[in-house]
Amino acid sequence: MKSLSFGSHWPCSSVIHGLEGQRSGLVRPLQFQRSFSTYFTEQLELSRHKEVQSTYYGAVNDLDVDITERRYLLSGYSDGSIALHDLQNLLESPDSSNFIDSLTYKLVGTVSAGNRNAHKRSIETVQWYPLDTGIFTSSGTDRILKIWDANRLQTAEEYSFSGIVHCHHMSPVATKHTLVAVGTDSSVVKLVDPRAGSATHCLRGHREGAVRAVRWSNTDEFILATGGIDNFAMLWDVRTAKGCLMKMQDKGCKKKSGYQRVDTTHDGSVNGVEFTPSGHHLLTIGTDQKMYAWDTLTGKKQKTRFPTLSHIKRRSVKFCLTNEGSENFLFIPTGSSVTSFGLSCPGKVRRLYGHYNSVNCTAYHAPGQQMLSGGNDHKILVWSVRGDLDYGAFRYEQREVIRQRTLKEEVAPRDDGTTVVEDGQAVAQLQDTWSDDEEDADGDKKDADR
Amino acid sequence: MDGLDLGQALQESAKKIDQNVATQMKKMILELTTTGSSSLDANILKKFKKFCRDSDDNVRHAFYLIMDQLKKNHSEVRLSASQVADELFNRSHAFREILVNHLNIFLALTTETEANKPLPPPKAAAVKMKSDTLKAIQQWYDKYGLGYRKLVVGYEYLKDCKHIDFNDIRARSLAERKRAEEKEKKKKEIMAKKLSKVLKEILEEKDEIEVCVKEAESCLQLLLPAPDDFLQNLGGEEAPSNSSKLIGDSYQSRLCSQEIDHKANALASKSSNFCSNVKELCDVPNRMEVDSAGEVEGNDNEKCHRAAESDKDEDESADDEDDGAEERLHGLPGPDRSIVIDLGQQDNLTIQETTDNTDVMQTLKESSKVINSNFLPKVTRWLEILSKNGAKDADIKAAIDLKVQLESAKQKCVELKLISMEKRTLKEVDSDEEDFEDVPEKEGFEPGIPSHLRKEYGLDQSTSTVKPKQEPSLQKADSSSSSSYQVSGPSKPKKTCQWSLKESLKKEYVADPTSLAAAMARVKPESLNDEESVTESKPSSNQGDGISKVPFVPFDVDLEYWEKPDEMEAPSVVKYDSLHRFWTPHEFESEKPSQQALSALKTRVVTFVGKFEPVKWKCRAPMPNGKLCERMDRYKCPFHGKVIARDEQGNPQLDNAVPSTSENGKNETSTSADDIEAIPPWKDPELQREIELATGKDLGSARSQKELDKKLCGKGKGKGKGKKTSKLTDIKACQNTVQKRIGNRIFNKGSMRRVCATLDSADYRRVRDKFGNQFHYSLH
């Protein structure tokens, strides 16, 4: 297994070319689709037109898009409130005077901090029930894991723990069990079974301290990966109660003489774990600002050298990994930017600047070819392909057509005249205006159109 | 910082562009940001923009340069950098793009969005930068919000998360403009009102002033006819003749020069009412005669007239002969040569008051007083107001003319010591009123002190004839205080007659230096006053020059053993080791008196308290309101520096004898006076800085610091070499506050340790004293 992602990368130059190849049978449809989604993902930028309706609750601590419909965005806030956005219906917001052609993902439901059911303190993790959008789970620093009825926005069940709940996860592929793996301040990973109504398993293996990352495998429903502040990432088979399947250790590393170094996964606590879409590899992020890939079968470290991260704090890292393209991209919140790179070619690092305070979480929404990020600046930002420049151009053309028509018909100016003016403004804003220094305007109006 | 390594980015961007351009841009941005002023240098900025204009890479490089400057730990640098950024933001799309991309860093550095990164020190600049940047962002948002998504996000972030009220800023900028306009309007109105008021005042009082000046002038003319008048008379009566005219001309010119020169003009005979030099100057050819005759000229009008007549005669005769032979006979060379004769350095040109001119003098005094105290300050104020409020040239000219008139009148009065006399008597009255009762003036019979009382009055035998010119104040003081009295002050540096025991003793020494006892014996019967002091001072104590200062010491052990100090014994303490009532040891050793106890017996503590001398002088530095500083400080006036000798106008008199209070006053006074004149005391940079720190408003401490520095450098006194030439406010100087200095002194390690050690030892001693002799505690 050389590559960390599916298939081979087929370089595409244009959609037409790709379609032609697909028609003539040179390119397989799946390959074509994947290469295009990769192509798009490479070009994510802060969207100029799309925005998520803001809620003014507080810092956004976690985001999750449901995997059944891929429609609803679940967000947990630092004041304990929860919001639900509909990612399918993009509504034009005429009232928004901020920028033209703005499209808003509307809020469909909230649990505000004042609600009786809401978390009392900051929410750390939210997740949809993998099989249905009728249920979601949330946990936070008030030491409670809540299972919600999404339709009535009420708590169905609560499980309290002795320490802060750093993370929880439900297996996306499980059919035989509905276990929720919970990582708390204690070193024991607990498995909560909602059907039983209590914690059924305890996974003891981490030496001391908190467990900051839990993740079910996306291929095997019984495989669980955890990462703790004892610097170890572990792989478990929940059917064996004896102990962990393996510890991720770099056995190949040289021992320094005279210094008995404990061979750990990271040199700092492991704050994030994630399986690659194939399930063959496990990615770990530690507070040593590094990222490693491990083989889940052998437990060996992969040779791939990932770029050094930054601003990995002592809390669970909510990053995301795309799984649709031929190349899978990681979006890792690093300080006020989001670091993005492909798994197979991690040298090409992009940093997405958009937030004004540290970014807390990222989520990928595959149908919309967009990434969503939430941060301490109370905002959920939408990152879409080329910042939806095409949409803007399309709208512009549309308006041009309308304008031409109205000019031809010599009809009295309608209300869309204002939008034309607006558009002109927007274009004018993107131009250089050096000319007021000296009066010669010999083509130094550099149109820095992207 | 947040995934952006600025230094690296800067290097990379510099690689993309021409090296030459990069270095030049760097230089320019350094120049722009290190001015320390709140506005940018337009020329450099223009050049910088020209560079940026060439390519987008240059713009990007400029951005990194600006960010580099923004990271400097100095708010003035940051302020300038943010202003440059604002300029470029309004110009270039590329700059907008890159700045908007890194807007969070920009905001963190300029508007303090991150709590753990406060803005650097000069608080005034920091506050200004913050408000300016927020305003700029508001404007950017209004202008470019449509095109730059992140700008909108940032704006909303500031609005929602940082709770910055942009509506308020927007409204404020509008309201500010309006308010400024109104202020301007109001200011103009006030100015106009002031102006009209002053003009009206001038119109009202001009006549009065002119009358007063005229009065003073005419009085002066009566008292002291100007040489011009004589010459005019001459010119009027005489037929124009070459030689006389020549002579007259030369004299007139010399007169002019002499009029300017006070000393020459100040030639006056003590006895005459009239300036004798006027006469001398008038009778030109007779000059030698006059000179040889000395200054025994007539002292009344008639004589003067006669002189003038003879003058005429002489001139006529000279005219007749027309060859200058007579002049040669008189020892005068030709008219083309001139002889300057030193008429003696007589400073004081005084007019003595006689019964004839009492009224004139009185009027003159009054008018001069009015001019000095009332009109002159008023006219000065008028001029100030007129020039500040933009009056017409004609009005200002008229006011200046008035002032010139007044000043010339005042100058004349000053030359005649009229004003100063006034002042002195006034002061005399002021200061003496509390201390002394009104004593009838002794002036009349002061010279007639009987010779047997002369000693009592403290007058030397030799100075048998008391000068009538002696100042009344001194005489009064002498007569009122029988003890020794010495006047020492900047305003009265004269040495006065002084009575003291010392003097009398000295005399005795001269008379009979063989034995002091004999001298004392002789002194005793002679002066009654001496008795107390003599009895006080023991003969055993040395009787040098300062016998009057020898303190009184009571009799004690050391005096008892004065002759044989070796035999002195300290009282010993008998210690009984055994506390038993009657079982005492046979011989107990009496403790040897320690050296310490002995020396303790020998030493005497004499508290010396200097005699309090009341301050008798005033600072008298000229103040802006035309008056002189009335503060009475011994050495240094808090507002005007060292107290130095000053003339009537308050100008420092450098050639004067420097009073004893300021030994090396000459050079120091000149420098300090310059400083004081140049920089008003409220512009003290340290004071301003402290106020700024407290209020957060810019009072311009930086500017005054700069002024001060410049001044120092200009004099070549400041050590300008080591200092960097940056125009920025020195942050370290800002931090160098009084509190900090005290803090450093108090809380430094050494002193803390010392204090701790002292306290510890004190504690230990206390414990030891309490429990040291207890067995139980001593074990531990």
Coordinates of N, CA and C in Angstrom, one line a residue, chain B residues 298-448:
Chain B
G298 N 28.7 125.9 37.0 CA 27.5 126.4 37.7 C 26.4 125.4 37.7
N299 N 25.6 125.5 38.7 CA 24.6 124.5 38.8 C 23.2 125.1 38.6
D300 N 23.1 126.2 38.0 CA 21.7 126.6 37.7 C 21.5 127.0 36.3
N301 N 20.3 127.3 36.0 CA 20.0 127.6 34.6 C 20.8 128.7 34.0
E302 N 20.9 129.7 34.7 CA 21.6 130.9 34.2 C 23.0 130.6 33.7
K303 N 23.6 129.8 34.5 CA 25.0 129.5 34.1 C 25.0 128.7 32.8
C304 N 24.1 127.9 32.7 CA 24.0 127.1 31.5 C 23.7 128.0 30.3
H305 N 22.9 128.9 30.5 CA 22.6 129.9 29.5 C 23.8 130.7 29.1
R306 N 24.5 131.0 30.1 CA 25.7 131.8 29.8 C 26.7 131.0 29.0
A307 N 26.7 129.7 29.4 CA 27.6 128.8 28.7 C 27.2 128.8 27.2
A308 N 25.9 128.7 27.1 CA 25.4 128.6 25.7 C 25.7 129.9 24.9
E309 N 25.6 131.0 25.6 CA 25.9 132.2 24.9 C 27.4 132.3 24.5
S310 N 28.2 132.0 25.5 CA 29.6 132.0 25.2 C 29.9 131.1 24.0
D311 N 29.2 130.0 24.1 CA 29.3 129.1 23.0 C 29.1 129.8 21.6
K312 N 28.0 130.5 21.6 CA 27.7 131.2 20.4 C 28.8 132.1 20.0
D313 N 29.3 132.8 21.0 CA 30.3 133.8 20.7 C 31.5 133.1 20.1
E314 N 31.8 132.0 20.7 CA 33.0 131.2 20.2 C 32.8 130.8 18.8
D315 N 31.6 130.3 18.6 CA 31.3 129.9 17.2 C 31.5 131.0 16.2
E316 N 31.0 132.1 16.6 CA 31.0 133.2 15.7 C 32.5 133.6 15.4
S317 N 33.2 133.6 16.5 CA 34.6 134.0 16.3 C 35.3 132.9 15.4
A318 N 35.0 131.7 15.7 CA 35.6 130.7 14.9 C 35.2 130.8 13.4
D319 N 34.0 131.3 13.3 CA 33.5 131.5 11.9 C 34.3 132.6 11.3
D320 N 34.6 133.6 12.1 CA 35.3 134.7 11.5 C 36.7 134.3 11.1
E321 N 37.4 133.7 11.9 CA 38.8 133.3 11.6 C 38.8 132.3 10.5
D322 N 38.0 131.4 10.6 CA 37.7 130.5 9.5 C 38.9 129.6 9.0
D323 N 39.9 129.5 9.9 CA 41.0 128.7 9.4 C 41.4 127.7 10.5
G324 N 40.7 127.7 11.5 CA 40.9 126.6 12.5 C 42.2 126.9 13.3
A325 N 42.8 128.1 13.1 CA 44.0 128.4 13.8 C 43.8 128.4 15.3
E326 N 42.7 129.0 15.6 CA 42.4 129.1 17.0 C 42.2 127.7 17.7
E327 N 41.6 126.9 16.9 CA 41.4 125.6 17.4 C 42.8 124.9 17.7
R328 N 43.7 125.2 16.7 CA 45.0 124.6 16.9 C 45.6 125.2 18.2
L329 N 45.4 126.5 18.3 CA 45.9 127.2 19.5 C 45.3 126.5 20.7
H330 N 44.1 126.2 20.7 CA 43.5 125.5 21.8 C 43.9 124.1 21.9
G331 N 44.7 123.7 21.0 CA 45.2 122.3 21.1 C 44.2 121.3 20.4
L332 N 43.3 121.9 19.6 CA 42.4 121.0 18.9 C 42.9 120.8 17.5
P333 N 42.9 119.6 17.0 CA 43.3 119.4 15.6 C 42.2 119.8 14.7
G334 N 42.3 119.5 13.5 CA 41.3 119.8 12.5 C 40.0 119.1 12.7
P335 N 39.0 119.6 12.1 CA 37.6 119.0 12.3 C 37.5 117.6 11.9
D336 N 38.5 117.2 11.0 CA 38.3 115.8 10.5 C 38.8 114.8 11.5
R337 N 39.6 115.3 12.5 CA 40.0 114.4 13.5 C 39.1 114.6 14.7
S338 N 39.0 113.5 15.4 CA 38.2 113.6 16.6 C 38.9 113.0 17.8
I339 N 38.7 113.6 18.9 CA 39.3 113.1 20.1 C 38.2 112.6 21.0
V340 N 38.4 111.5 21.4 CA 37.4 110.9 22.3 C 38.0 111.0 23.7
I341 N 37.3 111.7 24.5 CA 37.8 111.8 25.9 C 36.9 111.0 26.8
D342 N 37.6 110.3 27.6 CA 36.9 109.4 28.5 C 36.4 110.3 29.6
L343 N 35.2 110.3 29.8 CA 34.6 111.2 30.8 C 34.4 110.5 32.1
G344 N 35.0 109.4 32.3 CA 34.9 108.7 33.6 C 33.7 107.7 33.6
Q345 N 33.9 106.7 34.3 CA 32.8 105.7 34.4 C 31.9 106.0 35.5
Q346 N 31.0 106.8 35.2 CA 30.0 107.1 36.3 C 28.7 106.5 35.9
D347 N 28.3 105.5 36.6 CA 27.1 104.8 36.2 C 25.8 105.6 36.5
N348 N 25.9 106.2 37.6 CA 24.6 106.8 38.1 C 24.4 108.2 37.6
L349 N 23.4 108.4 36.9 CA 22.9 109.7 36.5 C 21.7 110.0 37.3
T350 N 21.9 110.8 38.3 CA 20.8 111.0 39.2 C 20.4 112.5 39.2
I351 N 19.2 112.7 39.5 CA 18.8 114.1 39.7 C 18.3 114.2 41.1
Q352 N 18.9 115.2 41.7 CA 18.5 115.3 43.1 C 17.3 116.3 43.1
E353 N 16.5 115.9 44.1 CA 15.3 116.6 44.2 C 15.5 117.9 45.1
T354 N 15.2 119.0 44.5 CA 15.3 120.2 45.3 C 13.9 120.9 45.3
T355 N 13.9 121.9 46.0 CA 12.6 122.6 46.2 C 12.1 123.2 44.9
D356 N 13.1 123.4 44.0 CA 12.7 124.0 42.7 C 11.9 123.0 41.8
N357 N 12.4 121.8 41.8 CA 11.9 120.9 40.9 C 11.0 119.8 41.5
T358 N 10.6 120.0 42.7 CA 9.8 119.0 43.4 C 8.6 118.6 42.6
D359 N 7.9 119.6 42.2 CA 6.6 119.4 41.5 C 6.8 118.6 40.2
V360 N 7.9 119.1 39.5 CA 8.1 118.4 38.2 C 8.5 116.9 38.5
M361 N 9.4 116.8 39.4 CA 9.8 115.4 39.8 C 8.6 114.5 40.1
Q362 N 7.7 115.1 40.9 CA 6.6 114.4 41.4 C 5.7 113.9 40.2
T363 N 5.5 114.9 39.4 CA 4.7 114.6 38.2 C 5.3 113.5 37.4
L364 N 6.6 113.7 37.2 CA 7.3 112.7 36.4 C 7.3 111.3 37.0
K365 N 7.4 111.3 38.3 CA 7.4 110.0 39.0 C 6.0 109.4 38.8
E366 N 5.0 110.2 39.0 CA 3.7 109.6 38.9 C 3.4 109.1 37.5
S367 N 3.8 109.9 36.5 CA 3.5 109.5 35.2 C 4.3 108.3 34.8
S368 N 5.6 108.2 35.2 CA 6.4 107.1 34.9 C 5.8 105.8 35.6
K369 N 5.3 106.0 36.8 CA 4.7 104.9 37.5 C 3.5 104.4 36.7
V370 N 2.7 105.3 36.3 CA 1.5 104.9 35.5 C 1.9 104.2 34.3
I371 N 3.0 104.7 33.6 CA 3.4 104.1 32.4 C 3.9 102.7 32.6
N372 N 4.7 102.6 33.7 CA 5.4 101.3 33.9 C 4.4 100.2 34.4
S373 N 3.5 100.7 35.2 CA 2.7 99.6 35.9 C 1.4 99.4 35.1
N374 N 0.9 100.4 34.4 CA -0.4 100.3 33.9 C -0.4 100.3 32.3
F375 N 0.2 101.3 31.8 CA 0.1 101.4 30.3 C 0.9 100.4 29.6
L376 N 2.1 100.2 30.0 CA 3.0 99.3 29.2 C 2.5 97.9 29.2
P377 N 2.1 97.3 30.3 CA 1.5 96.0 30.2 C 0.3 95.9 29.4
K378 N -0.5 97.0 29.5 CA -1.7 97.0 28.7 C -1.5 97.0 27.2
V379 N -0.5 97.9 26.9 CA -0.2 98.0 25.4 C 0.4 96.6 24.9
T380 N 1.2 96.0 25.8 CA 1.8 94.8 25.4 C 0.7 93.7 25.2
R381 N -0.3 93.8 26.1 CA -1.4 92.8 25.9 C -2.2 93.1 24.7
W382 N -2.4 94.4 24.4 CA -3.1 94.7 23.2 C -2.4 94.2 22.0
L383 N -1.1 94.4 22.0 CA -0.4 94.0 20.8 C -0.5 92.5 20.6
E384 N -0.4 91.8 21.7 CA -0.5 90.3 21.7 C -1.9 89.9 21.1
I385 N -2.9 90.5 21.6 CA -4.2 90.2 21.1 C -4.4 90.5 19.6
L386 N -3.9 91.7 19.3 CA -4.0 92.2 17.9 C -3.3 91.2 17.0
S387 N -2.1 90.9 17.3 CA -1.3 90.1 16.4 C -1.9 88.6 16.4
K388 N -2.4 88.2 17.5 CA -3.0 86.8 17.5 C -4.3 86.7 16.7
N389 N -5.0 87.7 16.8 CA -6.4 87.6 16.2 C -6.5 88.2 14.8
G390 N -5.3 88.5 14.3 CA -5.3 89.0 12.9 C -5.9 90.3 12.7
A391 N -5.4 91.3 13.4 CA -6.0 92.6 13.1 C -5.3 93.3 11.9
K392 N -5.8 94.4 11.6 CA -5.3 95.1 10.4 C -3.9 95.6 10.7
D393 N -3.1 95.8 9.7 CA -1.7 96.2 9.9 C -1.6 97.6 10.5
A394 N -2.6 98.4 10.1 CA -2.5 99.8 10.5 C -2.7 99.9 12.1
D395 N -3.7 99.1 12.5 CA -3.9 99.0 13.9 C -2.7 98.6 14.7
I396 N -2.1 97.5 14.2 CA -1.0 96.9 14.9 C 0.1 98.0 14.9
K397 N 0.3 98.7 13.8 CA 1.3 99.7 13.7 C 1.1 100.7 14.7
A398 N -0.1 101.2 14.8 CA -0.4 102.2 15.8 C -0.1 101.8 17.2
A399 N -0.4 100.6 17.5 CA -0.2 100.0 18.8 C 1.3 99.9 19.1
I400 N 2.0 99.5 18.0 CA 3.5 99.4 18.2 C 4.1 100.8 18.4
D401 N 3.6 101.8 17.7 CA 4.1 103.2 17.9 C 3.8 103.6 19.3
L402 N 2.7 103.3 19.8 CA 2.4 103.6 21.2 C 3.4 103.0 22.2
K403 N 3.6 101.7 21.9 CA 4.5 101.0 22.8 C 5.9 101.6 22.7
V404 N 6.3 101.9 21.5 CA 7.7 102.5 21.4 C 7.8 103.8 22.2
Q405 N 6.7 104.6 22.1 CA 6.7 105.8 22.8 C 6.8 105.6 24.3
L406 N 6.0 104.7 24.8 CA 6.0 104.4 26.2 C 7.3 103.8 26.6
E407 N 7.9 103.0 25.8 CA 9.1 102.4 26.2 C 10.2 103.4 26.3
S408 N 10.2 104.3 25.3 CA 11.3 105.3 25.3 C 11.1 106.2 26.6
A409 N 9.9 106.5 26.9 CA 9.7 107.3 28.1 C 10.2 106.5 29.3
K410 N 9.8 105.3 29.4 CA 10.2 104.5 30.5 C 11.7 104.3 30.6
Q411 N 12.3 104.2 29.4 CA 13.8 104.0 29.4 C 14.4 105.2 30.0
K412 N 13.9 106.4 29.6 CA 14.5 107.6 30.1 C 14.4 107.7 31.6
C413 N 13.2 107.3 32.1 CA 13.0 107.4 33.5 C 13.9 106.4 34.2
V414 N 14.1 105.3 33.6 CA 15.0 104.3 34.2 C 16.4 104.8 34.2
E415 N 16.8 105.4 33.2 CA 18.1 106.0 33.1 C 18.3 107.0 34.3
L416 N 17.3 107.7 34.5 CA 17.4 108.7 35.6 C 17.2 108.1 37.0
K417 N 17.0 106.8 37.0 CA 16.8 106.0 38.2 C 15.5 106.5 38.9
L418 N 14.6 106.9 38.1 CA 13.3 107.3 38.8 C 12.5 106.1 39.2
I419 N 12.4 105.3 38.2 CA 11.5 104.1 38.5 C 12.1 103.2 39.5
S420 N 13.4 103.0 39.4 CA 14.0 102.1 40.4 C 13.9 102.7 41.8
M421 N 14.0 104.0 41.9 CA 13.9 104.7 43.2 C 12.5 104.4 43.7
E422 N 11.6 104.6 42.8 CA 10.2 104.4 43.2 C 10.0 102.9 43.8
K423 N 10.6 102.1 43.0 CA 10.4 100.6 43.4 C 11.0 100.4 44.7
R424 N 12.2 100.9 44.9 CA 12.9 100.6 46.1 C 12.1 101.1 47.3
T425 N 11.7 102.3 47.2 CA 10.9 102.8 48.3 C 9.6 102.0 48.6
L426 N 9.1 101.7 47.5 CA 7.8 100.9 47.6 C 8.1 99.6 48.3
K427 N 9.1 98.9 47.9 CA 9.5 97.7 48.5 C 9.8 97.8 50.0
E428 N 10.5 98.9 50.2 CA 10.9 99.2 51.6 C 9.7 99.2 52.4
V429 N 8.7 100.0 52.0 CA 7.5 100.1 52.7 C 6.8 98.7 52.9
D430 N 6.8 98.0 51.8 CA 6.1 96.7 51.9 C 6.7 95.8 52.9
S431 N 8.1 95.7 52.8 CA 8.7 94.7 53.6 C 8.9 95.1 55.1
D432 N 9.0 96.4 55.2 CA 9.2 96.9 56.6 C 8.0 97.0 57.4
E433 N 6.9 97.1 56.7 CA 5.7 97.5 57.5 C 5.4 96.5 58.6
E434 N 5.6 95.2 58.3 CA 5.2 94.3 59.3 C 6.3 94.3 60.4
D435 N 7.5 94.4 60.0 CA 8.6 94.2 61.0 C 8.8 95.4 61.9
F436 N 8.7 96.5 61.4 CA 9.1 97.7 62.2 C 7.9 98.7 62.4
E437 N 8.0 99.3 63.4 CA 7.0 100.4 63.6 C 7.5 101.6 62.8
D438 N 6.6 102.5 62.6 CA 7.0 103.7 61.9 C 7.9 104.5 62.7
V439 N 9.1 104.6 62.3 CA 10.0 105.4 63.0 C 10.3 106.7 62.2
P440 N 10.3 107.8 62.8 CA 10.6 109.0 62.0 C 12.0 108.9 61.3
E441 N 12.1 109.4 60.1 CA 13.3 109.3 59.4 C 14.4 109.9 60.1
K442 N 15.5 109.2 60.2 CA 16.7 109.7 60.9 C 17.6 110.5 60.1
E443 N 17.3 110.5 58.8 CA 18.2 111.0 57.8 C 18.8 112.3 58.2
G444 N 18.0 113.2 58.7 CA 18.4 114.5 59.0 C 19.5 114.6 60.0
F445 N 19.4 113.8 61.1 CA 20.5 114.0 62.1 C 21.4 112.9 62.1
E446 N 21.4 112.0 61.2 CA 22.3 110.9 61.2 C 23.8 111.3 61.1
P447 N 24.1 112.2 60.3 CA 25.5 112.6 60.3 C 26.0 113.1 61.6
G448 N 25.2 113.6 62.4 CA 25.6 114.3 63.6 C 25.7 113.3 64.8

